[in-house]
Amino acid sequence: MADWIFSIVDRLGAPGVGFLIFLENVIPPIPSELILPLAGFRARTGMLDLWWVWPAATAGSVLGALVLYAVGALLGYERVYALSGKRWFILSSQKDLERGRSLMESHGGKIVLLGRCVPLIRSVVSIPAGLARMPLWRFTALTAIGSGVWNAVFIGLGWYLGENWDQVESAMGPASYVVLALVLVGIAWLVVRRLRARKGYIGTHRAP
């Protein structure tokens, strides 16, 4: 994957960085921790214009986030809520969705803003924002601010580290794995709790 990223950045310049960051938001396994420091290093060597790289990366972040926001909005809270009431739907219960919606309504701005600075979460947070129908202008503004900070930090690190820019990904790799593990544990917990609740419901209704 690294060679593919290098070739796009070197061939397309700042637009290539924006394109890669767009993909990173839609397909989280593509690491911004690799793309952005590389862009910073290339800017330091004069191969890229620093004042174009940051806006391009931030535009890519916003566009990618809007795609996933649209997915959440098109699914719709009511539709997902109805699905969560089905016996075969094991990812969450209707109560979980109600709690999630209440959380987004109360703290959605903070979640979107801060979530942009957490690996993996920075992508998936757009879907619950869409489900909750957070005002589009607010979602876009918060995404631009949070992503702009994230992009500036990692581009700056690439510029500062120079030829050692790849140390950024090495340092961030463990953090990304920790976040992924926590997400998977959270999903597993929801599924197990859902299955236990369903089993208890069935057992109660079978009792004489």
PDB file of C-alpha atoms in Angstrom, residues 6-91:
ATOM      1  CA  PHE A   6       3.918   7.331  -2.692  1.00  0.00           C
ATOM      2  CA  SER A   7       3.105   7.173  -6.399  1.00  0.00           C
ATOM      3  CA  ILE A   8      -0.173   9.091  -6.048  1.00  0.00           C
ATOM      4  CA  VAL A   9       1.385  11.826  -3.901  1.00  0.00           C
ATOM      5  CA  ASP A  10       4.360  12.207  -6.229  1.00  0.00           C
ATOM      6  CA  ARG A  11       2.310  12.144  -9.443  1.00  0.00           C
ATOM      7  CA  LEU A  12      -0.698  14.228  -8.426  1.00  0.00           C
ATOM      8  CA  GLY A  13       0.763  16.491  -5.744  1.00  0.00           C
ATOM      9  CA  ALA A  14      -1.637  18.277  -3.382  1.00  0.00           C
ATOM     10  CA  PRO A  15      -4.781  17.001  -5.193  1.00  0.00           C
ATOM     11  CA  GLY A  16      -3.409  13.483  -4.746  1.00  0.00           C
ATOM     12  CA  VAL A  17      -3.059  14.090  -1.003  1.00  0.00           C
ATOM     13  CA  GLY A  18      -6.657  15.316  -0.884  1.00  0.00           C
ATOM     14  CA  PHE A  19      -7.833  12.267  -2.826  1.00  0.00           C
ATOM     15  CA  LEU A  20      -6.015   9.881  -0.488  1.00  0.00           C
ATOM     16  CA  ILE A  21      -7.406  11.584   2.612  1.00  0.00           C
ATOM     17  CA  PHE A  22     -10.880  11.364   1.072  1.00  0.00           C
ATOM     18  CA  LEU A  23     -10.389   7.608   0.685  1.00  0.00           C
ATOM     19  CA  GLU A  24      -8.952   7.389   4.217  1.00  0.00           C
ATOM     20  CA  ASN A  25     -12.165   8.824   5.632  1.00  0.00           C
ATOM     21  CA  VAL A  26     -14.345   6.417   3.643  1.00  0.00           C
ATOM     22  CA  ILE A  27     -12.024   3.396   3.954  1.00  0.00           C
ATOM     23  CA  PRO A  28     -10.347   3.717   7.410  1.00  0.00           C
ATOM     24  CA  PRO A  29      -7.544   1.132   6.831  1.00  0.00           C
ATOM     25  CA  ILE A  30      -5.855   3.666   4.521  1.00  0.00           C
ATOM     26  CA  PRO A  31      -3.646   5.467   7.095  1.00  0.00           C
ATOM     27  CA  SER A  32      -3.573   9.257   7.234  1.00  0.00           C
ATOM     28  CA  GLU A  33      -0.660   8.763   9.630  1.00  0.00           C
ATOM     29  CA  LEU A  34       1.338   7.726   6.568  1.00  0.00           C
ATOM     30  CA  ILE A  35      -0.125  10.099   3.974  1.00  0.00           C
ATOM     31  CA  LEU A  36       0.129  13.373   5.883  1.00  0.00           C
ATOM     32  CA  PRO A  37       3.701  13.093   7.211  1.00  0.00           C
ATOM     33  CA  LEU A  38       4.814  12.047   3.713  1.00  0.00           C
ATOM     34  CA  ALA A  39       3.116  15.165   2.325  1.00  0.00           C
ATOM     35  CA  GLY A  40       4.875  17.288   4.957  1.00  0.00           C
ATOM     36  CA  PHE A  41       8.245  15.806   4.028  1.00  0.00           C
ATOM     37  CA  ARG A  42       7.609  16.301   0.307  1.00  0.00           C
ATOM     38  CA  ALA A  43       6.668  19.926   1.045  1.00  0.00           C
ATOM     39  CA  ARG A  44       9.917  20.405   2.931  1.00  0.00           C
ATOM     40  CA  THR A  45      11.908  19.136  -0.064  1.00  0.00           C
ATOM     41  CA  GLY A  46      10.001  21.480  -2.371  1.00  0.00           C
ATOM     42  CA  MET A  47       8.149  18.751  -4.251  1.00  0.00           C
ATOM     43  CA  LEU A  48       4.808  19.973  -2.873  1.00  0.00           C
ATOM     44  CA  ASP A  49       3.484  23.401  -1.948  1.00  0.00           C
ATOM     45  CA  LEU A  50       2.728  23.394   1.772  1.00  0.00           C
ATOM     46  CA  TRP A  51       0.014  26.041   1.376  1.00  0.00           C
ATOM     47  CA  TRP A  52      -1.872  23.787  -1.034  1.00  0.00           C
ATOM     48  CA  VAL A  53      -1.327  20.498   0.773  1.00  0.00           C
ATOM     49  CA  TRP A  54      -3.162  21.410   3.982  1.00  0.00           C
ATOM     50  CA  PRO A  55      -6.317  22.805   2.301  1.00  0.00           C
ATOM     51  CA  ALA A  56      -6.394  19.824  -0.087  1.00  0.00           C
ATOM     52  CA  ALA A  57      -6.114  17.348   2.789  1.00  0.00           C
ATOM     53  CA  THR A  58      -8.805  19.131   4.792  1.00  0.00           C
ATOM     54  CA  ALA A  59     -11.134  19.278   1.780  1.00  0.00           C
ATOM     55  CA  GLY A  60     -10.612  15.542   1.295  1.00  0.00           C
ATOM     56  CA  SER A  61     -11.459  14.936   4.951  1.00  0.00           C
ATOM     57  CA  VAL A  62     -14.682  16.943   4.726  1.00  0.00           C
ATOM     58  CA  LEU A  63     -15.821  15.325   1.482  1.00  0.00           C
ATOM     59  CA  GLY A  64     -15.138  11.824   2.816  1.00  0.00           C
ATOM     60  CA  ALA A  65     -16.997  12.606   6.035  1.00  0.00           C
ATOM     61  CA  LEU A  66     -19.982  13.920   4.057  1.00  0.00           C
ATOM     62  CA  VAL A  67     -20.203  10.613   2.165  1.00  0.00           C
ATOM     63  CA  LEU A  68     -20.560   8.667   5.424  1.00  0.00           C
ATOM     64  CA  TYR A  69     -22.863  11.317   6.880  1.00  0.00           C
ATOM     65  CA  ALA A  70     -25.088  10.782   3.831  1.00  0.00           C
ATOM     66  CA  VAL A  71     -25.053   7.023   4.455  1.00  0.00           C
ATOM     67  CA  GLY A  72     -26.310   7.582   7.986  1.00  0.00           C
ATOM     68  CA  ALA A  73     -28.904  10.120   6.857  1.00  0.00           C
ATOM     69  CA  LEU A  74     -30.193   7.843   4.086  1.00  0.00           C
ATOM     70  CA  LEU A  75     -30.482   4.894   6.452  1.00  0.00           C
ATOM     71  CA  GLY A  76     -32.413   7.114   8.843  1.00  0.00           C
ATOM     72  CA  TYR A  77     -32.832   6.703  12.578  1.00  0.00           C
ATOM     73  CA  GLU A  78     -36.409   5.423  12.287  1.00  0.00           C
ATOM     74  CA  ARG A  79     -35.416   2.681   9.835  1.00  0.00           C
ATOM     75  CA  VAL A  80     -32.470   1.506  11.947  1.00  0.00           C
ATOM     76  CA  TYR A  81     -34.638   1.725  15.072  1.00  0.00           C
ATOM     77  CA  ALA A  82     -37.232  -0.531  13.450  1.00  0.00           C
ATOM     78  CA  LEU A  83     -34.525  -2.974  12.358  1.00  0.00           C
ATOM     79  CA  SER A  84     -33.077  -3.103  15.856  1.00  0.00           C
ATOM     80  CA  GLY A  85     -36.410  -4.423  17.071  1.00  0.00           C
ATOM     81  CA  LYS A  86     -36.081  -7.507  14.869  1.00  0.00           C
ATOM     82  CA  ARG A  87     -34.908 -10.724  16.516  1.00  0.00           C
ATOM     83  CA  TRP A  88     -32.174 -11.284  13.926  1.00  0.00           C
ATOM     84  CA  PHE A  89     -30.659  -7.817  14.426  1.00  0.00           C
ATOM     85  CA  ILE A  90     -27.917  -8.462  16.977  1.00  0.00           C
ATOM     86  CA  LEU A  91     -25.730  -5.339  16.776  1.00  0.00           C
TER      87      LEU A  91
END
